[in-house]
Amino acid sequence: MFKNYILNEITKEKNHITNQLDNNYCKANAIRKRRKKSLKIYHQTEEYQASLEEALAKSKRYQKLISEHATEDEDLKKEYDAFEQRQKEQKEREKKRQEEKRLQQLRVQEKLTEMEQCLKKLDFTPLFKKYTQKRIREIEQSYSLDVISIETYDDYFQSDYIYNKKYSELSAENFDDFINSLEYIEWSNIFIIYEDIFDDIFHAFTELQKFKEDDDLCDSLTDYLTDIISDYDYEIESELSSRFTKSYILELIRKNPHYCLMIKDMEDREQKLKQEKQELEERREFLRKTILQKIPDNYIDFFPEARKIKRNFILHIGPTNSGKTFHATQALKSAKNGIYLAPLRLLAIEQYVQLNKEGFPCSLITGEEEKHIENSFFQSSTIEMADLTRQYAVAVIDEAQMIKDSDRGGAWTAAILGICTKEIHICAALEAEEILIKLIQDCKDSYKVLHYERQCPLICEKQPFSFPSSVKKHDALIVFSKKSVHAIAGELQRTGTKCSMIYGSLPYEVRKNEADKFIAGETDVLVATDAIGMGLNLPIERIVFLETTKFDGKTKRRINPEEIRQIAGRAGRKGIYDVGYYNADTSIDFIQKSILVQTDPIKKAVLAFPTHLLYLNAPLSEIFERWNELHINDAFVKQNLERELHLCKFMENYSKDKQIIYKFSTIPFNENSEQLMELWTEMFFAEIQGNVYPFLLSDKHITSDIHSLEEIYRICDLFYCYYRRFNHTQFLEDTETVRKQITKRLIELLSHQKRQ
């Protein structure tokens, strides 16, 4: 019994100890876990401490950068304040000058009023004759003097040029100036005679001032004085010009032995001028013959590398909305590499985006921007940027009917004659087929013609259109100026119609955003210029012409049938609208007739200026002029170089570097814009002085005015083209950044307008 008791106690003690051991084990595990967690927290704390130290270091660097930028901003602010102060001072000076001019006019008017009051019944013909004859006798006598004094000269000829030269006598050096100043003789003498006569009249008839308050008398005196002056103007001018011919003046001077040497010197200089003129003519003729020698008999030989290749052309001929560009680009996608050449930056970007979206790496090169995609096998460019030295598997040349354009058509001619590609697809309207085939045959290349029809019919609506009551969803309203676009869009928004706006001066990204809203149905109507004529495939059911005239950069004219067909052809979309319609607010008969009329075939292709002529030993303007004078093959017409020649002549006053002059003369910008022209000029002066014109725009120039933003964007385009053309790559990134900010702001402003 006791034994069992002892065993039970031992068992209890054993269980108690076992339980304590288990508890201690659990506590030990818990302690180990907490220790492990503490170690982890400790390591995390060390990492956080290191991150904190790194963040503090970055903060110091950022603070330093902020301080530097603040200093730069302060400098820019000072420059801007100084500029504002100069502008203010200039305005004050102009205001003061205008006030002085106004006061001077008042003084003159008061003097005339005094004279008018003294002339009621005056006949001063005898007095006039006396003064005229006296002046003529004095002039004749002055030629017989051994020395013609500056006083005599100034009294009767009043030449500003001679007046500032204190000549003591007439000499060989000032003889030409003396002769040239005679063309001013009539008017200067008239003014002198008038002053003398008016003084006599004023003193002789002071009693007439009692009529000062009589308005009718003043009016009659004014008329009387005007008649007298007009009579005497003619009489004095006739008297002096008939008497003082150049031969008569030379005859008088030859009688004076003091000036025999001067006459001989004058004759020697005339002979020298004739000789220089003859040398100039000989030089021009030599340059003309040299240019002719540089031009081959057949213009296809301008491109010898292309002549080494047996090329095959596929011509895709048809109207808008016929799918010709689609089929051409399908061939491009099936090749290992290739190039797409567009008439507009808009179309080049559209193909660039589409090819990359479909998995065909494609780079973009236009006159305003370059985007190089890594490992790209394709390139989308504007036609002027075509590299005619590089070989491609396939090339697509779009909108080739522009080969007749006098300003840009030479780029299409050069691409067709010179692109080094075995397979070339050309998309064009029907009127270009004949000239394209001729060029291809001249190159002895093969070709195939594919004709296309519209994928959906284009119908003129019978019911009349009235703005804005007739506007309906999926319409595209066509006008031909930015001002009209905003006016029409504003009117539609007031009536509750949501609309997108597209016009040429909007950046591509903004136009694309506006188009995307129309495609997605966020807006009901599209208001656009002819910027939609090429590119931007949109779901438009009806095109409505609200205007039929446009300013083409030179004159305001009526739109031509080709433009009307190009725009109206955007109506209808296969799979969306099986029929396209067009209408007009006015002149619907003109629109319908233009669409139905048969366009004459293009007879001549425009030929661009051959750049290898730049290396001739002559000023660039002279080369341009001699090129313009040349007769060329009847199949071609020379490209219009009027703009380039004008810019070239300006630059040659300051530099003889033909490469710089040619690059600047071919930069694409609107030279009619005073702001852009001034900026272009400053860039040119910086470049010829060996400097780089800096990029001064920043985000603080981003305003809330749409028109200002569009102008700043065009300024950025000019900067980008200048930096790219002269390889000043250090400013390209800043330029592109500001362009993106402008684009973003424009999208915001247009969206805000629509909400309002």
Short mmCIF file of N, CA and C in Angstrom, two decimals, residues 378-429:
data_model
loop_
_atom_site.label_atom_id
_atom_site.label_comp_id
_atom_site.label_asym_id
_atom_site.label_seq_id
_atom_site.Cartn_x
_atom_site.Cartn_y
_atom_site.Cartn_z
N PHE A 378 12.18 49.66 -90.35
CA PHE A 378 11.35 50.50 -91.21
C PHE A 378 11.52 51.97 -90.82
N GLN A 379 11.18 52.83 -91.76
CA GLN A 379 11.27 54.27 -91.52
C GLN A 379 10.06 54.96 -92.14
N SER A 380 9.49 55.90 -91.40
CA SER A 380 8.39 56.72 -91.91
C SER A 380 8.87 58.16 -91.94
N SER A 381 8.76 58.81 -93.10
CA SER A 381 9.34 60.14 -93.28
C SER A 381 8.45 61.00 -94.16
N THR A 382 8.66 62.31 -94.05
CA THR A 382 8.13 63.20 -95.07
C THR A 382 9.00 63.06 -96.31
N ILE A 383 8.43 63.36 -97.47
CA ILE A 383 9.06 63.06 -98.75
C ILE A 383 10.42 63.76 -98.89
N GLU A 384 10.55 64.98 -98.30
CA GLU A 384 11.82 65.72 -98.42
C GLU A 384 12.95 65.05 -97.67
N MET A 385 12.65 64.17 -96.71
CA MET A 385 13.69 63.55 -95.88
C MET A 385 14.14 62.20 -96.42
N ALA A 386 13.73 61.85 -97.64
CA ALA A 386 14.12 60.57 -98.22
C ALA A 386 15.63 60.52 -98.45
N ASP A 387 16.27 59.44 -97.98
CA ASP A 387 17.70 59.22 -98.20
C ASP A 387 17.86 58.41 -99.49
N LEU A 388 18.28 59.09 -100.57
CA LEU A 388 18.36 58.45 -101.88
C LEU A 388 19.67 57.67 -102.07
N THR A 389 20.50 57.60 -101.03
CA THR A 389 21.73 56.81 -101.12
C THR A 389 21.58 55.45 -100.45
N ARG A 390 20.54 55.27 -99.66
CA ARG A 390 20.34 54.03 -98.91
C ARG A 390 19.45 53.08 -99.70
N GLN A 391 19.71 51.80 -99.59
CA GLN A 391 18.92 50.79 -100.29
C GLN A 391 17.88 50.19 -99.34
N TYR A 392 16.67 50.01 -99.87
CA TYR A 392 15.56 49.42 -99.11
C TYR A 392 15.01 48.23 -99.89
N ALA A 393 14.29 47.35 -99.17
CA ALA A 393 13.63 46.24 -99.85
C ALA A 393 12.35 46.73 -100.53
N VAL A 394 11.59 47.57 -99.83
CA VAL A 394 10.33 48.11 -100.37
C VAL A 394 10.23 49.58 -99.98
N ALA A 395 9.72 50.39 -100.90
CA ALA A 395 9.45 51.80 -100.62
C ALA A 395 8.00 52.11 -101.01
N VAL A 396 7.33 52.94 -100.21
CA VAL A 396 5.98 53.41 -100.52
C VAL A 396 6.03 54.94 -100.63
N ILE A 397 5.61 55.46 -101.78
CA ILE A 397 5.56 56.90 -102.01
C ILE A 397 4.09 57.30 -102.11
N ASP A 398 3.61 58.07 -101.14
CA ASP A 398 2.18 58.37 -101.04
C ASP A 398 1.85 59.74 -101.65
N GLU A 399 0.59 59.87 -102.12
CA GLU A 399 0.05 61.13 -102.67
C GLU A 399 0.95 61.71 -103.76
N ALA A 400 1.33 60.88 -104.73
CA ALA A 400 2.30 61.29 -105.75
C ALA A 400 1.72 62.28 -106.75
N GLN A 401 0.42 62.56 -106.72
CA GLN A 401 -0.12 63.60 -107.60
C GLN A 401 0.45 64.98 -107.23
N MET A 402 1.08 65.08 -106.07
CA MET A 402 1.71 66.35 -105.67
C MET A 402 3.02 66.60 -106.42
N ILE A 403 3.35 65.73 -107.35
CA ILE A 403 4.54 65.92 -108.17
C ILE A 403 4.44 67.20 -109.01
N LYS A 404 3.24 67.75 -109.14
CA LYS A 404 3.06 68.98 -109.92
C LYS A 404 3.13 70.24 -109.05
N ASP A 405 3.26 70.08 -107.73
CA ASP A 405 3.29 71.23 -106.84
C ASP A 405 4.55 72.05 -107.08
N SER A 406 4.39 73.35 -107.35
CA SER A 406 5.53 74.18 -107.75
C SER A 406 6.55 74.36 -106.64
N ASP A 407 6.12 74.27 -105.37
CA ASP A 407 7.04 74.46 -104.26
C ASP A 407 7.68 73.16 -103.78
N ARG A 408 6.92 72.05 -103.77
CA ARG A 408 7.41 70.80 -103.17
C ARG A 408 7.48 69.63 -104.14
N GLY A 409 6.94 69.80 -105.34
CA GLY A 409 6.84 68.67 -106.26
C GLY A 409 8.17 68.04 -106.60
N GLY A 410 9.27 68.80 -106.53
CA GLY A 410 10.58 68.26 -106.86
C GLY A 410 10.98 67.11 -105.97
N ALA A 411 10.47 67.06 -104.74
CA ALA A 411 10.81 65.97 -103.82
C ALA A 411 10.22 64.65 -104.32
N TRP A 412 9.01 64.67 -104.88
CA TRP A 412 8.41 63.46 -105.45
C TRP A 412 9.18 63.02 -106.70
N THR A 413 9.53 63.98 -107.56
CA THR A 413 10.29 63.64 -108.76
C THR A 413 11.61 62.98 -108.39
N ALA A 414 12.32 63.56 -107.41
CA ALA A 414 13.60 63.01 -106.99
C ALA A 414 13.44 61.61 -106.42
N ALA A 415 12.40 61.40 -105.60
CA ALA A 415 12.20 60.08 -105.00
C ALA A 415 11.89 59.02 -106.06
N ILE A 416 11.06 59.37 -107.04
CA ILE A 416 10.69 58.41 -108.08
C ILE A 416 11.88 58.09 -108.97
N LEU A 417 12.67 59.11 -109.32
CA LEU A 417 13.82 58.87 -110.19
C LEU A 417 15.01 58.27 -109.45
N GLY A 418 15.13 58.56 -108.14
CA GLY A 418 16.38 58.25 -107.47
C GLY A 418 16.36 57.28 -106.33
N ILE A 419 15.20 56.81 -105.86
CA ILE A 419 15.23 55.93 -104.70
C ILE A 419 15.81 54.56 -105.07
N CYS A 420 16.72 54.07 -104.26
CA CYS A 420 17.45 52.82 -104.56
C CYS A 420 16.72 51.63 -103.95
N THR A 421 15.65 51.23 -104.59
CA THR A 421 14.79 50.15 -104.08
C THR A 421 14.29 49.32 -105.25
N LYS A 422 14.32 48.00 -105.10
CA LYS A 422 13.87 47.13 -106.19
C LYS A 422 12.35 47.14 -106.34
N GLU A 423 11.63 47.27 -105.24
CA GLU A 423 10.16 47.27 -105.29
C GLU A 423 9.64 48.59 -104.74
N ILE A 424 8.94 49.33 -105.58
CA ILE A 424 8.47 50.67 -105.20
C ILE A 424 6.96 50.76 -105.44
N HIS A 425 6.22 51.10 -104.40
CA HIS A 425 4.76 51.28 -104.51
C HIS A 425 4.46 52.77 -104.49
N ILE A 426 3.70 53.23 -105.49
CA ILE A 426 3.34 54.65 -105.57
C ILE A 426 1.82 54.77 -105.50
N CYS A 427 1.33 55.57 -104.57
CA CYS A 427 -0.11 55.84 -104.43
C CYS A 427 -0.39 57.22 -105.00
N ALA A 428 -1.38 57.31 -105.88
CA ALA A 428 -1.64 58.60 -106.53
C ALA A 428 -3.07 58.65 -107.05
N ALA A 429 -3.51 59.88 -107.32
CA ALA A 429 -4.80 60.10 -107.97
C ALA A 429 -4.68 59.80 -109.46
#
